[in-house]
Amino acid sequence: MSTAPDQSRAHHARSVATGLAIGVGLAIAGWRAVGADHIVFALSVQGGFLFMGLLVGPALVDIGRSRYRVRAFEPRLYTLLGAELLRRVLDLVGWNRLIRQMRHSETRSSGLARFLRGAEQSETAHLLGAAATILLAMTAAVTGHTHGSGQILLIGLILHAYPVMIQRIVRYRI
């Protein structure tokens, strides 16, 4: 008879495998279909990396808990880099409201605990996407696709680095 922790581990393992398969599969398929130097490749592969992070990130949240501690200098640095401005834009377009609704429907824990857990999951997911972006950009550069490598890095920076900065600013304020 299987216990709840065993089922949870199995679910996490399936999520990790599925997420990695989607991210890597989309990168390979896109590279073959349109090539690493095409902007469509850079955009579509980031979509795959975001989905990969969404599936893999929650399984990895509890590993290395100390990395979620935000140091006092970080919010100022991230604000200088434009993360606070992007957070406000996301508020204006309704993205943050959508994320808040998704987090509200996920668990029955307290609002603050749910928010902090969701922020940690989001940060982890985006860090995974950033790591995949860097690996793919390095692969593109090594194989002679320097233009594509630059596109991949630029789009990846916007889609992964800024959300991590925003999560850390908000958690520091709490």
PDB file of C-alpha atoms in Angstrom:
ATOM      1  CA  MET A   1       0.000   0.000   0.000  1.00  0.00           C
ATOM      2  CA  SER A   2       1.401   3.415  -0.994  1.00  0.00           C
ATOM      3  CA  THR A   3       1.575   6.287   1.467  1.00  0.00           C
ATOM      4  CA  ALA A   4       0.967   9.988   0.838  1.00  0.00           C
ATOM      5  CA  PRO A   5       4.698  10.938   0.905  1.00  0.00           C
ATOM      6  CA  ASP A   6       5.432   8.160  -1.594  1.00  0.00           C
ATOM      7  CA  GLN A   7       2.651   9.400  -3.870  1.00  0.00           C
ATOM      8  CA  SER A   8       3.934  12.951  -3.545  1.00  0.00           C
ATOM      9  CA  ARG A   9       7.478  11.883  -4.470  1.00  0.00           C
ATOM     10  CA  ALA A  10       6.151   9.942  -7.452  1.00  0.00           C
ATOM     11  CA  HIS A  11       4.119  12.956  -8.565  1.00  0.00           C
ATOM     12  CA  HIS A  12       7.185  15.209  -8.251  1.00  0.00           C
ATOM     13  CA  ALA A  13       9.293  12.718 -10.210  1.00  0.00           C
ATOM     14  CA  ARG A  14       6.679  12.638 -13.003  1.00  0.00           C
ATOM     15  CA  SER A  15       6.517  16.436 -13.035  1.00  0.00           C
ATOM     16  CA  VAL A  16      10.302  16.721 -13.250  1.00  0.00           C
ATOM     17  CA  ALA A  17      10.512  14.147 -16.053  1.00  0.00           C
ATOM     18  CA  THR A  18       7.637  15.733 -17.987  1.00  0.00           C
ATOM     19  CA  GLY A  19       9.013  19.245 -17.555  1.00  0.00           C
ATOM     20  CA  LEU A  20      12.500  18.293 -18.673  1.00  0.00           C
ATOM     21  CA  ALA A  21      11.128  16.359 -21.645  1.00  0.00           C
ATOM     22  CA  ILE A  22       9.050  19.342 -22.765  1.00  0.00           C
ATOM     23  CA  GLY A  23      11.845  21.885 -22.338  1.00  0.00           C
ATOM     24  CA  VAL A  24      14.540  19.790 -24.005  1.00  0.00           C
ATOM     25  CA  GLY A  25      12.168  18.412 -26.634  1.00  0.00           C
ATOM     26  CA  LEU A  26      10.982  21.851 -27.701  1.00  0.00           C
ATOM     27  CA  ALA A  27      14.566  23.135 -27.854  1.00  0.00           C
ATOM     28  CA  ILE A  28      15.658  20.248 -30.096  1.00  0.00           C
ATOM     29  CA  ALA A  29      12.563  20.363 -32.308  1.00  0.00           C
ATOM     30  CA  GLY A  30      12.745  24.133 -32.695  1.00  0.00           C
ATOM     31  CA  TRP A  31      16.447  24.052 -33.498  1.00  0.00           C
ATOM     32  CA  ARG A  32      15.818  21.507 -36.242  1.00  0.00           C
ATOM     33  CA  ALA A  33      12.685  23.217 -37.580  1.00  0.00           C
ATOM     34  CA  VAL A  34      13.732  26.883 -37.800  1.00  0.00           C
ATOM     35  CA  GLY A  35      17.351  26.990 -36.629  1.00  0.00           C
ATOM     36  CA  ALA A  36      19.036  28.566 -33.661  1.00  0.00           C
ATOM     37  CA  ASP A  37      19.453  31.986 -35.287  1.00  0.00           C
ATOM     38  CA  HIS A  38      15.728  32.593 -35.847  1.00  0.00           C
ATOM     39  CA  ILE A  39      13.865  34.844 -33.388  1.00  0.00           C
ATOM     40  CA  VAL A  40      10.906  32.425 -33.453  1.00  0.00           C
ATOM     41  CA  PHE A  41      13.215  29.776 -32.027  1.00  0.00           C
ATOM     42  CA  ALA A  42      14.392  32.087 -29.247  1.00  0.00           C
ATOM     43  CA  LEU A  43      10.797  32.945 -28.321  1.00  0.00           C
ATOM     44  CA  SER A  44       9.320  29.458 -28.570  1.00  0.00           C
ATOM     45  CA  VAL A  45      12.108  27.780 -26.640  1.00  0.00           C
ATOM     46  CA  GLN A  46      11.586  30.249 -23.784  1.00  0.00           C
ATOM     47  CA  GLY A  47       7.936  29.212 -23.683  1.00  0.00           C
ATOM     48  CA  GLY A  48       9.090  25.632 -23.316  1.00  0.00           C
ATOM     49  CA  PHE A  49      11.543  26.625 -20.586  1.00  0.00           C
ATOM     50  CA  LEU A  50       8.810  28.500 -18.700  1.00  0.00           C
ATOM     51  CA  PHE A  51       6.562  25.444 -18.865  1.00  0.00           C
ATOM     52  CA  MET A  52       9.486  23.237 -17.816  1.00  0.00           C
ATOM     53  CA  GLY A  53      10.124  25.477 -14.814  1.00  0.00           C
ATOM     54  CA  LEU A  54       6.441  25.414 -13.907  1.00  0.00           C
ATOM     55  CA  LEU A  55       6.503  21.628 -13.747  1.00  0.00           C
ATOM     56  CA  VAL A  56       9.975  21.114 -12.254  1.00  0.00           C
ATOM     57  CA  GLY A  57      10.226  24.101  -9.904  1.00  0.00           C
ATOM     58  CA  PRO A  58       7.723  23.053  -7.227  1.00  0.00           C
ATOM     59  CA  ALA A  59       9.511  19.716  -6.795  1.00  0.00           C
ATOM     60  CA  LEU A  60      12.761  21.523  -6.005  1.00  0.00           C
ATOM     61  CA  VAL A  61      11.552  24.273  -3.661  1.00  0.00           C
ATOM     62  CA  ASP A  62      12.549  22.555  -0.434  1.00  0.00           C
ATOM     63  CA  ILE A  63      16.113  21.880  -1.568  1.00  0.00           C
ATOM     64  CA  GLY A  64      18.570  24.525  -0.338  1.00  0.00           C
ATOM     65  CA  ARG A  65      16.160  26.616   1.711  1.00  0.00           C
ATOM     66  CA  SER A  66      18.853  29.190   2.566  1.00  0.00           C
ATOM     67  CA  ARG A  67      18.859  30.535  -0.992  1.00  0.00           C
ATOM     68  CA  TYR A  68      15.432  32.055  -0.420  1.00  0.00           C
ATOM     69  CA  ARG A  69      16.791  34.435   2.218  1.00  0.00           C
ATOM     70  CA  VAL A  70      16.943  37.910   0.658  1.00  0.00           C
ATOM     71  CA  ARG A  71      19.882  40.088   1.654  1.00  0.00           C
ATOM     72  CA  ALA A  72      19.345  43.787   2.402  1.00  0.00           C
ATOM     73  CA  PHE A  73      21.241  45.054  -0.666  1.00  0.00           C
ATOM     74  CA  GLU A  74      19.276  42.956  -3.168  1.00  0.00           C
ATOM     75  CA  PRO A  75      16.011  44.962  -3.444  1.00  0.00           C
ATOM     76  CA  ARG A  76      17.914  48.193  -4.113  1.00  0.00           C
ATOM     77  CA  LEU A  77      20.024  46.529  -6.806  1.00  0.00           C
ATOM     78  CA  TYR A  78      17.008  44.932  -8.479  1.00  0.00           C
ATOM     79  CA  THR A  79      15.128  48.232  -8.407  1.00  0.00           C
ATOM     80  CA  LEU A  80      18.075  49.930 -10.125  1.00  0.00           C
ATOM     81  CA  LEU A  81      17.953  47.211 -12.791  1.00  0.00           C
ATOM     82  CA  GLY A  82      14.267  47.973 -13.479  1.00  0.00           C
ATOM     83  CA  ALA A  83      12.558  45.066 -11.707  1.00  0.00           C
ATOM     84  CA  GLU A  84      10.264  47.313  -9.654  1.00  0.00           C
ATOM     85  CA  LEU A  85       9.127  49.106 -12.808  1.00  0.00           C
ATOM     86  CA  LEU A  86       8.346  45.781 -14.465  1.00  0.00           C
ATOM     87  CA  ARG A  87       6.425  44.661 -11.346  1.00  0.00           C
ATOM     88  CA  ARG A  88       4.246  47.772 -11.612  1.00  0.00           C
ATOM     89  CA  VAL A  89       3.612  47.138 -15.302  1.00  0.00           C
ATOM     90  CA  LEU A  90       2.581  43.559 -14.472  1.00  0.00           C
ATOM     91  CA  ASP A  91       0.181  44.980 -11.865  1.00  0.00           C
ATOM     92  CA  LEU A  92      -1.310  47.345 -14.452  1.00  0.00           C
ATOM     93  CA  VAL A  93      -1.887  44.646 -17.070  1.00  0.00           C
ATOM     94  CA  GLY A  94      -3.431  42.275 -14.511  1.00  0.00           C
ATOM     95  CA  TRP A  95      -0.756  39.553 -14.558  1.00  0.00           C
ATOM     96  CA  ASN A  96      -0.121  39.698 -10.812  1.00  0.00           C
ATOM     97  CA  ARG A  97      -3.869  39.447 -10.108  1.00  0.00           C
ATOM     98  CA  LEU A  98      -4.039  36.304 -12.247  1.00  0.00           C
ATOM     99  CA  ILE A  99      -1.094  34.744 -10.392  1.00  0.00           C
ATOM    100  CA  ARG A 100      -2.647  35.664  -7.032  1.00  0.00           C
ATOM    101  CA  GLN A 101      -5.885  33.908  -8.049  1.00  0.00           C
ATOM    102  CA  MET A 102      -3.968  30.801  -9.130  1.00  0.00           C
ATOM    103  CA  ARG A 103      -2.107  30.657  -5.822  1.00  0.00           C
ATOM    104  CA  HIS A 104      -5.336  31.162  -3.882  1.00  0.00           C
ATOM    105  CA  SER A 105      -6.921  28.127  -5.510  1.00  0.00           C
ATOM    106  CA  GLU A 106      -3.910  25.827  -4.958  1.00  0.00           C
ATOM    107  CA  THR A 107      -3.933  25.214  -1.192  1.00  0.00           C
ATOM    108  CA  ARG A 108      -5.867  25.913   1.957  1.00  0.00           C
ATOM    109  CA  SER A 109      -2.915  27.268   3.953  1.00  0.00           C
ATOM    110  CA  SER A 110      -2.845  30.816   5.292  1.00  0.00           C
ATOM    111  CA  GLY A 111      -2.646  33.660   2.802  1.00  0.00           C
ATOM    112  CA  LEU A 112       0.890  34.678   3.780  1.00  0.00           C
ATOM    113  CA  ALA A 113       2.213  31.112   3.858  1.00  0.00           C
ATOM    114  CA  ARG A 114       0.583  30.412   0.482  1.00  0.00           C
ATOM    115  CA  PHE A 115       2.056  33.600  -0.978  1.00  0.00           C
ATOM    116  CA  LEU A 116       5.571  32.873   0.297  1.00  0.00           C
ATOM    117  CA  ARG A 117       5.430  29.291  -0.950  1.00  0.00           C
ATOM    118  CA  GLY A 118       4.197  30.448  -4.346  1.00  0.00           C
ATOM    119  CA  ALA A 119       6.949  33.067  -4.559  1.00  0.00           C
ATOM    120  CA  GLU A 120       9.571  30.432  -3.768  1.00  0.00           C
ATOM    121  CA  GLN A 121       8.126  28.074  -6.381  1.00  0.00           C
ATOM    122  CA  SER A 122       8.082  30.853  -8.962  1.00  0.00           C
ATOM    123  CA  GLU A 123      11.663  31.849  -8.195  1.00  0.00           C
ATOM    124  CA  THR A 124      12.823  28.246  -8.467  1.00  0.00           C
ATOM    125  CA  ALA A 125      10.989  27.746 -11.748  1.00  0.00           C
ATOM    126  CA  HIS A 126      12.529  30.864 -13.257  1.00  0.00           C
ATOM    127  CA  LEU A 127      16.000  29.903 -12.036  1.00  0.00           C
ATOM    128  CA  LEU A 128      15.595  26.570 -13.825  1.00  0.00           C
ATOM    129  CA  GLY A 129      14.511  28.392 -16.961  1.00  0.00           C
ATOM    130  CA  ALA A 130      17.525  30.693 -16.686  1.00  0.00           C
ATOM    131  CA  ALA A 131      19.893  27.739 -16.311  1.00  0.00           C
ATOM    132  CA  ALA A 132      18.363  26.053 -19.372  1.00  0.00           C
ATOM    133  CA  THR A 133      18.620  29.351 -21.268  1.00  0.00           C
ATOM    134  CA  ILE A 134      22.309  29.701 -20.461  1.00  0.00           C
ATOM    135  CA  LEU A 135      23.035  26.111 -21.499  1.00  0.00           C
ATOM    136  CA  LEU A 136      21.155  26.548 -24.763  1.00  0.00           C
ATOM    137  CA  ALA A 137      22.826  29.895 -25.501  1.00  0.00           C
ATOM    138  CA  MET A 138      26.243  28.359 -24.870  1.00  0.00           C
ATOM    139  CA  THR A 139      25.373  25.469 -27.192  1.00  0.00           C
ATOM    140  CA  ALA A 140      24.240  27.890 -29.882  1.00  0.00           C
ATOM    141  CA  ALA A 141      27.421  29.975 -29.525  1.00  0.00           C
ATOM    142  CA  VAL A 142      29.718  26.934 -29.638  1.00  0.00           C
ATOM    143  CA  THR A 143      28.016  25.666 -32.795  1.00  0.00           C
ATOM    144  CA  GLY A 144      28.487  28.999 -34.566  1.00  0.00           C
ATOM    145  CA  HIS A 145      25.063  30.529 -33.969  1.00  0.00           C
ATOM    146  CA  THR A 146      26.243  33.657 -32.155  1.00  0.00           C
ATOM    147  CA  HIS A 147      23.309  35.768 -33.326  1.00  0.00           C
ATOM    148  CA  GLY A 148      20.855  33.147 -32.078  1.00  0.00           C
ATOM    149  CA  SER A 149      22.784  32.832 -28.835  1.00  0.00           C
ATOM    150  CA  GLY A 150      22.373  36.551 -28.191  1.00  0.00           C
ATOM    151  CA  GLN A 151      18.638  36.411 -28.913  1.00  0.00           C
ATOM    152  CA  ILE A 152      18.191  33.439 -26.608  1.00  0.00           C
ATOM    153  CA  LEU A 153      20.060  35.216 -23.791  1.00  0.00           C
ATOM    154  CA  LEU A 154      18.184  38.510 -24.212  1.00  0.00           C
ATOM    155  CA  ILE A 155      14.744  36.926 -24.194  1.00  0.00           C
ATOM    156  CA  GLY A 156      15.755  34.594 -21.364  1.00  0.00           C
ATOM    157  CA  LEU A 157      16.965  37.545 -19.268  1.00  0.00           C
ATOM    158  CA  ILE A 158      13.635  39.294 -19.621  1.00  0.00           C
ATOM    159  CA  LEU A 159      11.543  36.168 -18.969  1.00  0.00           C
ATOM    160  CA  HIS A 160      13.605  34.668 -16.128  1.00  0.00           C
ATOM    161  CA  ALA A 161      15.936  37.132 -14.411  1.00  0.00           C
ATOM    162  CA  TYR A 162      13.384  39.886 -13.876  1.00  0.00           C
ATOM    163  CA  PRO A 163      10.729  37.621 -12.333  1.00  0.00           C
ATOM    164  CA  VAL A 164      13.350  36.295  -9.884  1.00  0.00           C
ATOM    165  CA  MET A 165      14.274  39.868  -8.935  1.00  0.00           C
ATOM    166  CA  ILE A 166      10.610  40.781  -8.436  1.00  0.00           C
ATOM    167  CA  GLN A 167       9.986  37.735  -6.223  1.00  0.00           C
ATOM    168  CA  ARG A 168      12.980  38.630  -4.068  1.00  0.00           C
ATOM    169  CA  ILE A 169      11.967  42.304  -3.726  1.00  0.00           C
ATOM    170  CA  VAL A 170       8.450  41.350  -2.636  1.00  0.00           C
ATOM    171  CA  ARG A 171       9.638  38.683  -0.183  1.00  0.00           C
ATOM    172  CA  TYR A 172      12.116  41.140   1.348  1.00  0.00           C
ATOM    173  CA  ARG A 173       9.278  43.572   2.027  1.00  0.00           C
ATOM    174  CA  ILE A 174       7.359  40.884   3.885  1.00  0.00           C
TER     175      ILE A 174
END
